Amino acid sequence: MAPSARANRRWADEEDDDNQLDRLRRPRRVRKYRSIVAIMRVARRVQLINEDDDDGFDQTVEIKKEENVDDDDGGGGDDCYSKLGCQECGRGDNEEEILLCDKCDKGYHLDCLRPIVPRVPFGHWYCPSCSDHIRPSMALAKSLTQTSILDFFRIQKCSESMADFTSALDTRKRRKRSGPLVYHKKRRRLLPYIPAEDADQRLKQMGSLASALTAMNMEFSAELTYVRGMAPRSANQAKFEKGGMQVLCKEDVETLEYCKLMEKSGLCPPLMVVFDSCEGYTVEADGPIKDLTLIAEYAGDVDYMKKRECDDCDSLMTLLSAKQPSRSLIVCPDKRGNIARFINGINNHLPESKKKQNLKCVRYDVDGKCRVLLVATRDIAKGERLYYDYNGHEHEYPTHHFI
């Protein structure tokens, strides 16, 4: 090679090194990553050589591109994430399942957290120790005005219809008293919930639910919804149920309609949505609830079960278990739902956890359609958290990791 060509080549190499050094000196925008795999995918390890140069800057810079990031560091320690492991188990395997806290940058396996996190959450995520200090904005309920809360739940005035239902229920009670006592014990009926008498307290209860739904980017819906691209309304037929389905009697249908009417008029059930650093959003009784009280209907979008086989949402509810598996339906409260979305399940593998269960989830045939109702199984005191068995009689959903 000619001397002039060698000089030009050396000059070009020196210019490339200067450009690389200039890029390294630029301030970098801080960015958060959702997992260790995302970090390793974009991270670059910089190896500096000749650090004792006269001008105080590195003259030779070697940058490992992302195709070499899988190489073993060998204890080099240049990449601060190379030795990142789970704070619970201490292992660094299954890197794609390690979550990083947005405050302390500590890592946790999805299945090492309690309760287990089924998938990488959207938005910010904080570890259990940091979440005690950084809570979701449950204070939003205090900032919501009465008008905004009523608009959120689309509250309507149904005074005349409420009076008709109340008189019908009173007539039914008087008719029951005339019968024999043994007859009543065999035909125990669902009871409507009793809303709080204080209007301000009911507003706080609705505000807590509005805050939780807003934090989850959900809309309020107390009914089953049928969206284009999912299961049609005609697919929800109780006659497709494998082995048949319990039919809701006329008196209980009246109770269900009465509760729906109360909810539409702003008389919500005595429940409060609270946030727990370990269990997430959960529901507490804000007043005494009697046994066999109808708590809520499980609401949300209706979809075919076969379409959601790989869905890792922890709130899917069986609606129709059909003879033909292709016709089975589930309720998906991920975009629309009500307070039933935040009622937690028990660990049905432990006898101690079963004692916490105070609700049952029952699927009924209501006018030929499948409906899912949550009913109290015993008297519930104020401040007690609500729990029910996710599986019921099926025992298919793994609940051994539940609190």
Short mmCIF file of C-alpha atoms in Angstrom, two decimals:
data_model
loop_
_atom_site.label_atom_id
_atom_site.label_comp_id
_atom_site.label_asym_id
_atom_site.label_seq_id
_atom_site.Cartn_x
_atom_site.Cartn_y
_atom_site.Cartn_z
CA MET A 1 0.00 0.00 0.00
CA ALA A 2 1.32 3.49 -0.88
CA PRO A 3 2.35 5.82 1.99
CA SER A 4 -0.35 8.30 1.06
CA ALA A 5 -3.01 5.55 1.11
CA ARG A 6 -1.78 4.33 4.52
CA ALA A 7 -1.92 7.89 5.83
CA ASN A 8 -5.46 8.34 4.54
CA ARG A 9 -6.52 5.00 6.03
CA ARG A 10 -5.03 5.92 9.44
CA TRP A 11 -6.64 9.34 9.28
CA ALA A 12 -10.04 7.72 8.55
CA ASP A 13 -9.61 5.26 11.44
CA GLU A 14 -8.75 8.08 13.82
CA GLU A 15 -11.80 10.03 12.64
CA ASP A 16 -14.04 6.98 13.26
CA ASP A 17 -12.63 6.63 16.79
CA ASP A 18 -13.29 10.32 17.46
CA ASN A 19 -16.89 9.94 16.24
CA GLN A 20 -17.39 6.93 18.48
CA LEU A 21 -15.95 8.79 21.46
CA ASP A 22 -18.20 11.74 20.73
CA ARG A 23 -21.25 9.47 20.72
CA LEU A 24 -20.18 7.89 24.01
CA ARG A 25 -19.79 11.29 25.69
CA ARG A 26 -23.31 12.40 24.74
CA PRO A 27 -25.85 12.21 27.56
CA ARG A 28 -28.16 9.26 27.09
CA ARG A 29 -31.87 9.39 27.68
CA VAL A 30 -32.87 7.25 30.66
CA ARG A 31 -35.09 4.37 29.63
CA LYS A 32 -36.85 1.68 31.61
CA TYR A 33 -37.10 -1.88 30.35
CA ARG A 34 -39.75 -4.44 31.25
CA SER A 35 -37.49 -7.48 31.55
CA ILE A 36 -33.84 -8.55 31.50
CA VAL A 37 -34.25 -9.87 27.95
CA ALA A 38 -35.27 -6.42 26.72
CA ILE A 39 -32.20 -4.95 28.40
CA MET A 40 -29.80 -7.49 26.94
CA ARG A 41 -31.35 -7.02 23.50
CA VAL A 42 -30.39 -3.36 23.27
CA ALA A 43 -27.49 -3.09 25.73
CA ARG A 44 -23.93 -2.63 24.47
CA ARG A 45 -20.83 -3.42 26.42
CA VAL A 46 -18.06 -0.84 26.03
CA GLN A 47 -14.48 -1.97 26.57
CA LEU A 48 -12.01 0.89 27.13
CA ILE A 49 -8.30 0.44 26.33
CA ASN A 50 -5.28 2.73 26.94
CA GLU A 51 -6.97 4.59 29.76
CA ASP A 52 -3.69 6.28 30.82
CA ASP A 53 -3.36 8.37 27.70
CA ASP A 54 -2.03 11.91 27.98
CA ASP A 55 -5.20 13.71 26.93
CA GLY A 56 -7.29 11.82 29.48
CA PHE A 57 -9.55 10.18 26.89
CA ASP A 58 -9.62 6.66 25.51
CA GLN A 59 -8.00 6.29 22.14
CA THR A 60 -9.31 2.83 21.29
CA VAL A 61 -12.93 1.88 21.79
CA GLU A 62 -14.33 -1.59 21.13
CA ILE A 63 -18.09 -1.90 21.10
CA LYS A 64 -19.79 -5.26 21.19
CA LYS A 65 -22.84 -5.23 19.00
CA GLU A 66 -26.08 -6.85 20.06
CA GLU A 67 -25.28 -10.08 18.24
CA ASN A 68 -22.47 -10.64 20.78
CA VAL A 69 -24.39 -9.81 23.94
CA ASP A 70 -25.10 -13.46 24.59
CA ASP A 71 -21.38 -14.13 25.19
CA ASP A 72 -20.36 -14.95 28.74
CA ASP A 73 -18.91 -11.96 30.53
CA GLY A 74 -16.58 -14.13 32.52
CA GLY A 75 -16.92 -11.89 35.56
CA GLY A 76 -15.96 -8.71 33.71
CA GLY A 77 -18.62 -6.71 35.49
CA ASP A 78 -18.99 -4.09 32.70
CA ASP A 79 -22.68 -4.80 32.24
CA CYS A 80 -24.54 -3.97 35.46
CA TYR A 81 -27.39 -6.27 34.48
CA SER A 82 -25.24 -9.33 33.71
CA LYS A 83 -25.49 -10.66 37.29
CA LEU A 84 -29.10 -9.65 37.88
CA GLY A 85 -31.09 -12.36 39.64
CA CYS A 86 -34.39 -12.85 41.39
CA GLN A 87 -34.56 -11.32 44.85
CA GLU A 88 -36.75 -14.19 46.08
CA CYS A 89 -35.03 -17.34 44.81
CA GLY A 90 -31.59 -15.87 44.08
CA ARG A 91 -31.37 -17.50 40.65
CA GLY A 92 -30.83 -15.71 37.34
CA ASP A 93 -32.33 -18.34 35.05
CA ASN A 94 -35.47 -17.75 32.98
CA GLU A 95 -34.36 -14.21 32.20
CA GLU A 96 -37.43 -13.61 30.06
CA GLU A 97 -39.59 -14.00 33.18
CA ILE A 98 -37.71 -11.53 35.39
CA LEU A 99 -39.53 -8.26 36.14
CA LEU A 100 -37.58 -5.12 37.05
CA CYS A 101 -38.96 -2.69 39.60
CA ASP A 102 -39.36 0.83 38.20
CA LYS A 103 -38.04 2.31 41.46
CA CYS A 104 -35.23 0.12 42.82
CA ASP A 105 -34.38 -1.85 39.60
CA LYS A 106 -34.44 -5.16 41.51
CA GLY A 107 -35.53 -8.26 39.63
CA TYR A 108 -38.22 -10.82 40.46
CA HIS A 109 -39.40 -13.92 38.63
CA LEU A 110 -43.07 -13.78 37.66
CA ASP A 111 -43.79 -17.01 39.52
CA CYS A 112 -41.75 -16.02 42.59
CA LEU A 113 -44.00 -13.06 43.37
CA ARG A 114 -46.95 -13.52 45.72
CA PRO A 115 -49.50 -13.40 44.27
CA ILE A 116 -47.96 -14.69 41.04
CA VAL A 117 -47.94 -12.14 38.21
CA PRO A 118 -49.32 -14.04 35.16
CA ARG A 119 -47.82 -11.69 32.56
CA VAL A 120 -45.68 -8.59 32.19
CA PRO A 121 -47.92 -5.76 33.44
CA PHE A 122 -48.69 -2.69 31.39
CA GLY A 123 -47.28 0.64 32.54
CA HIS A 124 -45.19 0.97 35.68
CA TRP A 125 -44.56 -1.95 38.01
CA TYR A 126 -43.19 -1.81 41.56
CA CYS A 127 -41.85 -4.64 43.69
CA PRO A 128 -43.61 -5.55 46.97
CA SER A 129 -41.21 -3.47 49.09
CA CYS A 130 -41.60 -0.37 46.92
CA SER A 131 -45.34 -0.73 46.40
CA ASP A 132 -45.87 -0.11 50.12
CA HIS A 133 -44.65 3.43 49.54
CA ILE A 134 -45.93 3.95 45.99
CA ARG A 135 -49.61 3.03 45.87
CA PRO A 136 -51.87 3.38 42.84
CA SER A 137 -53.90 6.53 42.88
CA MET A 138 -56.73 5.36 45.09
CA ALA A 139 -56.94 8.99 46.19
CA LEU A 140 -58.62 9.57 42.84
CA ALA A 141 -61.88 8.63 44.54
CA LYS A 142 -61.59 11.71 46.75
CA SER A 143 -61.06 13.99 43.76
CA LEU A 144 -64.02 12.64 41.80
CA THR A 145 -67.06 14.84 42.10
CA GLN A 146 -70.53 13.49 42.62
CA THR A 147 -71.48 14.41 39.06
CA SER A 148 -68.48 12.60 37.55
CA ILE A 149 -69.18 9.46 39.60
CA LEU A 150 -72.84 9.41 38.58
CA ASP A 151 -71.84 9.91 34.95
CA PHE A 152 -69.22 7.13 35.21
CA PHE A 153 -71.85 4.60 36.30
CA ARG A 154 -74.64 6.15 34.18
CA ILE A 155 -76.91 6.46 37.22
CA GLN A 156 -80.61 6.86 36.39
CA LYS A 157 -83.60 7.84 38.48
CA CYS A 158 -85.93 4.86 38.73
CA SER A 159 -88.12 5.83 41.66
CA GLU A 160 -91.42 4.52 40.22
CA SER A 161 -89.98 1.17 39.16
CA MET A 162 -88.22 0.84 42.50
CA ALA A 163 -91.50 1.38 44.31
CA ASP A 164 -93.16 -1.33 42.22
CA PHE A 165 -90.37 -3.80 42.96
CA THR A 166 -90.37 -2.97 46.65
CA SER A 167 -94.10 -3.56 46.92
CA ALA A 168 -93.77 -6.84 45.03
CA LEU A 169 -91.04 -8.04 47.38
CA ASP A 170 -93.06 -7.05 50.45
CA THR A 171 -96.05 -8.96 49.09
CA ARG A 172 -93.86 -12.01 48.57
CA LYS A 173 -92.59 -11.79 52.16
CA ARG A 174 -96.12 -11.60 53.55
CA ARG A 175 -97.13 -14.56 51.44
CA LYS A 176 -94.18 -16.57 52.77
CA ARG A 177 -95.08 -15.94 56.40
CA SER A 178 -98.43 -17.68 55.93
CA GLY A 179 -96.79 -21.00 55.02
CA PRO A 180 -95.31 -23.66 57.30
CA LEU A 181 -91.80 -23.17 58.70
CA VAL A 182 -90.40 -26.41 57.25
CA TYR A 183 -91.47 -25.24 53.80
CA HIS A 184 -89.33 -22.11 54.18
CA LYS A 185 -86.21 -24.05 55.12
CA LYS A 186 -86.42 -26.15 52.00
CA ARG A 187 -86.91 -23.13 49.74
CA ARG A 188 -84.29 -20.65 50.84
CA ARG A 189 -84.23 -17.77 48.36
CA LEU A 190 -81.65 -15.20 47.43
CA LEU A 191 -81.75 -11.95 49.35
CA PRO A 192 -81.16 -8.53 47.76
CA TYR A 193 -78.23 -6.61 49.14
CA ILE A 194 -78.95 -3.73 51.51
CA PRO A 195 -77.24 -0.50 50.37
CA ALA A 196 -75.73 1.94 52.85
CA GLU A 197 -78.22 4.50 54.16
CA ASP A 198 -75.70 7.35 54.05
CA ALA A 199 -75.55 8.86 50.55
CA ASP A 200 -72.01 10.12 51.10
CA GLN A 201 -70.87 6.63 52.04
CA ARG A 202 -72.44 5.18 48.89
CA LEU A 203 -70.58 7.84 46.91
CA LYS A 204 -67.29 6.73 48.47
CA GLN A 205 -68.05 3.12 47.59
CA MET A 206 -68.78 3.99 43.97
CA GLY A 207 -65.74 6.26 43.88
CA SER A 208 -63.43 3.44 45.00
CA LEU A 209 -64.75 1.21 42.22
CA ALA A 210 -64.44 4.02 39.66
CA SER A 211 -60.80 4.58 40.70
CA ALA A 212 -59.93 0.88 40.39
CA LEU A 213 -61.62 0.55 36.98
CA THR A 214 -59.87 3.70 35.75
CA ALA A 215 -56.48 2.41 36.94
CA MET A 216 -57.11 -0.84 35.00
CA ASN A 217 -58.22 1.08 31.88
CA MET A 218 -61.66 -0.53 32.08
CA GLU A 219 -65.18 0.67 31.48
CA PHE A 220 -68.00 -0.03 33.90
CA SER A 221 -70.54 -2.61 32.76
CA ALA A 222 -72.94 -4.54 34.97
CA GLU A 223 -74.19 -6.73 32.11
CA LEU A 224 -72.76 -9.31 29.75
CA THR A 225 -71.58 -7.59 26.57
CA TYR A 226 -71.32 -9.07 23.10
CA VAL A 227 -68.67 -7.45 20.91
CA ARG A 228 -68.15 -7.96 17.20
CA GLY A 229 -65.41 -10.52 16.64
CA MET A 230 -66.23 -12.41 19.83
CA ALA A 231 -69.11 -14.71 20.69
CA PRO A 232 -72.54 -13.54 19.49
CA ARG A 233 -75.54 -13.22 21.76
CA SER A 234 -77.12 -16.30 20.16
CA ALA A 235 -74.20 -18.46 21.41
CA ASN A 236 -75.22 -17.95 25.03
CA GLN A 237 -77.93 -20.60 25.42
CA ALA A 238 -78.30 -22.61 28.59
CA LYS A 239 -79.56 -25.64 26.66
CA PHE A 240 -75.99 -26.19 25.40
CA GLU A 241 -74.74 -26.78 28.96
CA LYS A 242 -73.20 -30.19 29.53
CA GLY A 243 -75.39 -32.05 32.00
CA GLY A 244 -77.89 -29.19 32.26
CA MET A 245 -77.88 -26.01 34.33
CA GLN A 246 -79.75 -24.94 37.44
CA VAL A 247 -82.72 -22.74 36.55
CA LEU A 248 -83.13 -19.57 38.61
CA CYS A 249 -86.62 -19.57 40.07
CA LYS A 250 -89.08 -16.74 39.57
CA GLU A 251 -88.59 -15.25 43.04
CA ASP A 252 -84.82 -15.16 42.64
CA VAL A 253 -85.16 -13.61 39.18
CA GLU A 254 -87.17 -10.82 40.81
CA THR A 255 -84.39 -10.38 43.37
CA LEU A 256 -81.81 -10.17 40.59
CA GLU A 257 -83.83 -7.58 38.70
CA TYR A 258 -84.40 -5.61 41.89
CA CYS A 259 -80.64 -5.49 42.58
CA LYS A 260 -80.00 -4.40 39.00
CA LEU A 261 -82.54 -1.63 39.36
CA MET A 262 -81.01 -0.47 42.63
CA GLU A 263 -77.56 -0.37 41.05
CA LYS A 264 -78.82 1.70 38.11
CA SER A 265 -80.36 4.20 40.53
CA GLY A 266 -77.12 4.61 42.50
CA LEU A 267 -77.94 2.25 45.40
CA CYS A 268 -74.76 0.19 45.13
CA PRO A 269 -73.95 -2.89 47.27
CA PRO A 270 -72.11 -2.16 50.56
CA LEU A 271 -68.66 -2.94 49.16
CA MET A 272 -65.40 -0.98 49.05
CA VAL A 273 -62.53 -1.58 46.61
CA VAL A 274 -59.18 -1.23 48.38
CA PHE A 275 -55.58 -1.75 47.29
CA ASP A 276 -53.27 -4.21 48.99
CA SER A 277 -49.55 -4.33 48.19
CA CYS A 278 -49.65 -8.14 48.16
CA GLU A 279 -53.07 -8.99 46.72
CA GLY A 280 -53.54 -5.93 44.52
CA TYR A 281 -57.08 -4.59 44.23
CA THR A 282 -59.48 -6.42 46.48
CA VAL A 283 -62.99 -5.94 47.87
CA GLU A 284 -64.07 -5.46 51.49
CA ALA A 285 -67.52 -5.45 53.00
CA ASP A 286 -68.44 -1.88 53.98
CA GLY A 287 -71.33 -3.11 56.09
CA PRO A 288 -72.83 -6.34 57.42
CA ILE A 289 -73.99 -8.78 54.73
CA LYS A 290 -76.38 -11.64 55.49
CA ASP A 291 -76.09 -15.21 54.29
CA LEU A 292 -77.50 -15.89 50.79
CA THR A 293 -77.28 -12.21 49.82
CA LEU A 294 -76.82 -11.60 46.10
CA ILE A 295 -73.53 -9.68 45.88
CA ALA A 296 -73.09 -9.06 42.16
CA GLU A 297 -73.31 -10.61 38.71
CA TYR A 298 -70.04 -11.43 36.99
CA ALA A 299 -70.04 -9.09 33.99
CA GLY A 300 -67.77 -8.49 31.01
CA ASP A 301 -67.26 -9.41 27.37
CA VAL A 302 -68.44 -12.86 26.27
CA ASP A 303 -66.04 -14.88 24.12
CA TYR A 304 -65.46 -18.48 23.07
CA MET A 305 -63.26 -20.46 25.43
CA LYS A 306 -61.21 -21.87 22.55
CA LYS A 307 -60.12 -18.35 21.60
CA ARG A 308 -58.80 -17.70 25.11
CA GLU A 309 -56.89 -20.91 25.73
CA CYS A 310 -53.57 -19.03 25.70
CA ASP A 311 -54.92 -15.96 27.52
CA ASP A 312 -53.05 -15.42 30.79
CA CYS A 313 -55.66 -13.11 32.31
CA ASP A 314 -56.42 -14.13 35.90
CA SER A 315 -60.08 -13.04 35.81
CA LEU A 316 -61.63 -15.24 33.14
CA MET A 317 -64.87 -16.83 34.32
CA THR A 318 -66.63 -19.86 32.85
CA LEU A 319 -70.06 -18.91 31.52
CA LEU A 320 -71.11 -21.98 29.51
CA SER A 321 -69.48 -25.42 29.66
CA ALA A 322 -71.06 -26.90 26.56
CA LYS A 323 -71.33 -30.50 25.44
CA GLN A 324 -69.37 -29.47 22.36
CA PRO A 325 -66.15 -27.76 23.55
CA SER A 326 -66.24 -25.39 20.59
CA ARG A 327 -69.43 -23.82 22.02
CA SER A 328 -68.10 -23.22 25.54
CA LEU A 329 -68.13 -19.57 26.61
CA ILE A 330 -66.25 -17.46 29.16
CA VAL A 331 -66.63 -13.95 30.59
CA CYS A 332 -63.61 -11.71 29.93
CA PRO A 333 -63.60 -8.64 32.24
CA ASP A 334 -60.42 -7.09 30.82
CA LYS A 335 -62.02 -4.11 29.03
CA ARG A 336 -65.46 -3.94 30.64
CA GLY A 337 -66.59 -5.17 34.02
CA ASN A 338 -67.93 -4.41 37.48
CA ILE A 339 -66.87 -4.96 41.09
CA ALA A 340 -66.84 -8.74 40.64
CA ARG A 341 -63.61 -8.25 38.67
CA PHE A 342 -61.76 -7.31 41.88
CA ILE A 343 -63.05 -10.06 44.21
CA ASN A 344 -60.16 -12.45 44.84
CA GLY A 345 -60.05 -16.23 45.00
CA ILE A 346 -58.85 -18.50 47.79
CA ASN A 347 -56.05 -21.02 47.88
CA ASN A 348 -58.23 -24.11 47.85
CA HIS A 349 -55.20 -26.36 48.43
CA LEU A 350 -54.88 -25.30 52.09
CA PRO A 351 -57.51 -25.90 54.80
CA GLU A 352 -56.61 -22.58 56.46
CA SER A 353 -57.32 -20.66 53.25
CA LYS A 354 -60.68 -22.33 52.76
CA LYS A 355 -61.87 -20.74 55.99
CA LYS A 356 -61.66 -17.33 54.30
CA GLN A 357 -64.18 -18.29 51.64
CA ASN A 358 -67.45 -16.42 52.20
CA LEU A 359 -68.87 -16.34 48.65
CA LYS A 360 -69.79 -18.90 46.05
CA CYS A 361 -69.90 -18.51 42.30
CA VAL A 362 -72.98 -20.11 40.77
CA ARG A 363 -74.00 -20.35 37.12
CA TYR A 364 -77.76 -20.12 36.54
CA ASP A 365 -80.18 -20.45 33.65
CA VAL A 366 -82.00 -17.11 33.55
CA ASP A 367 -84.64 -16.98 30.82
CA GLY A 368 -82.67 -19.44 28.71
CA LYS A 369 -79.38 -17.52 29.04
CA CYS A 370 -76.36 -18.41 31.19
CA ARG A 371 -75.58 -15.97 33.99
CA VAL A 372 -72.91 -16.06 36.72
CA LEU A 373 -73.87 -14.81 40.20
CA LEU A 374 -71.80 -14.28 43.34
CA VAL A 375 -73.75 -15.15 46.50
CA ALA A 376 -72.78 -14.94 50.19
CA THR A 377 -72.41 -18.35 51.85
CA ARG A 378 -72.45 -17.02 55.43
CA ASP A 379 -72.88 -13.81 57.38
CA ILE A 380 -70.11 -11.35 56.49
CA ALA A 381 -68.99 -8.67 58.94
CA LYS A 382 -67.99 -5.14 58.05
CA GLY A 383 -64.32 -4.90 57.02
CA GLU A 384 -64.09 -8.57 56.03
CA ARG A 385 -62.59 -9.25 52.61
CA LEU A 386 -64.58 -11.23 50.09
CA TYR A 387 -63.21 -14.50 48.68
CA TYR A 388 -64.64 -17.27 46.55
CA ASP A 389 -63.29 -20.44 44.96
CA TYR A 390 -62.22 -19.79 41.36
CA ASN A 391 -62.73 -23.42 40.42
CA GLY A 392 -65.91 -24.37 42.22
CA HIS A 393 -66.31 -28.05 41.45
CA GLU A 394 -63.92 -28.09 38.49
CA HIS A 395 -60.53 -27.80 40.28
CA GLU A 396 -58.76 -26.89 37.04
CA TYR A 397 -57.30 -23.45 37.76
CA PRO A 398 -54.04 -23.61 39.79
CA THR A 399 -54.60 -21.70 43.03
CA HIS A 400 -51.71 -23.07 45.12
CA HIS A 401 -49.84 -19.77 44.67
CA PHE A 402 -52.71 -17.66 46.03
CA ILE A 403 -52.23 -15.83 49.30
#
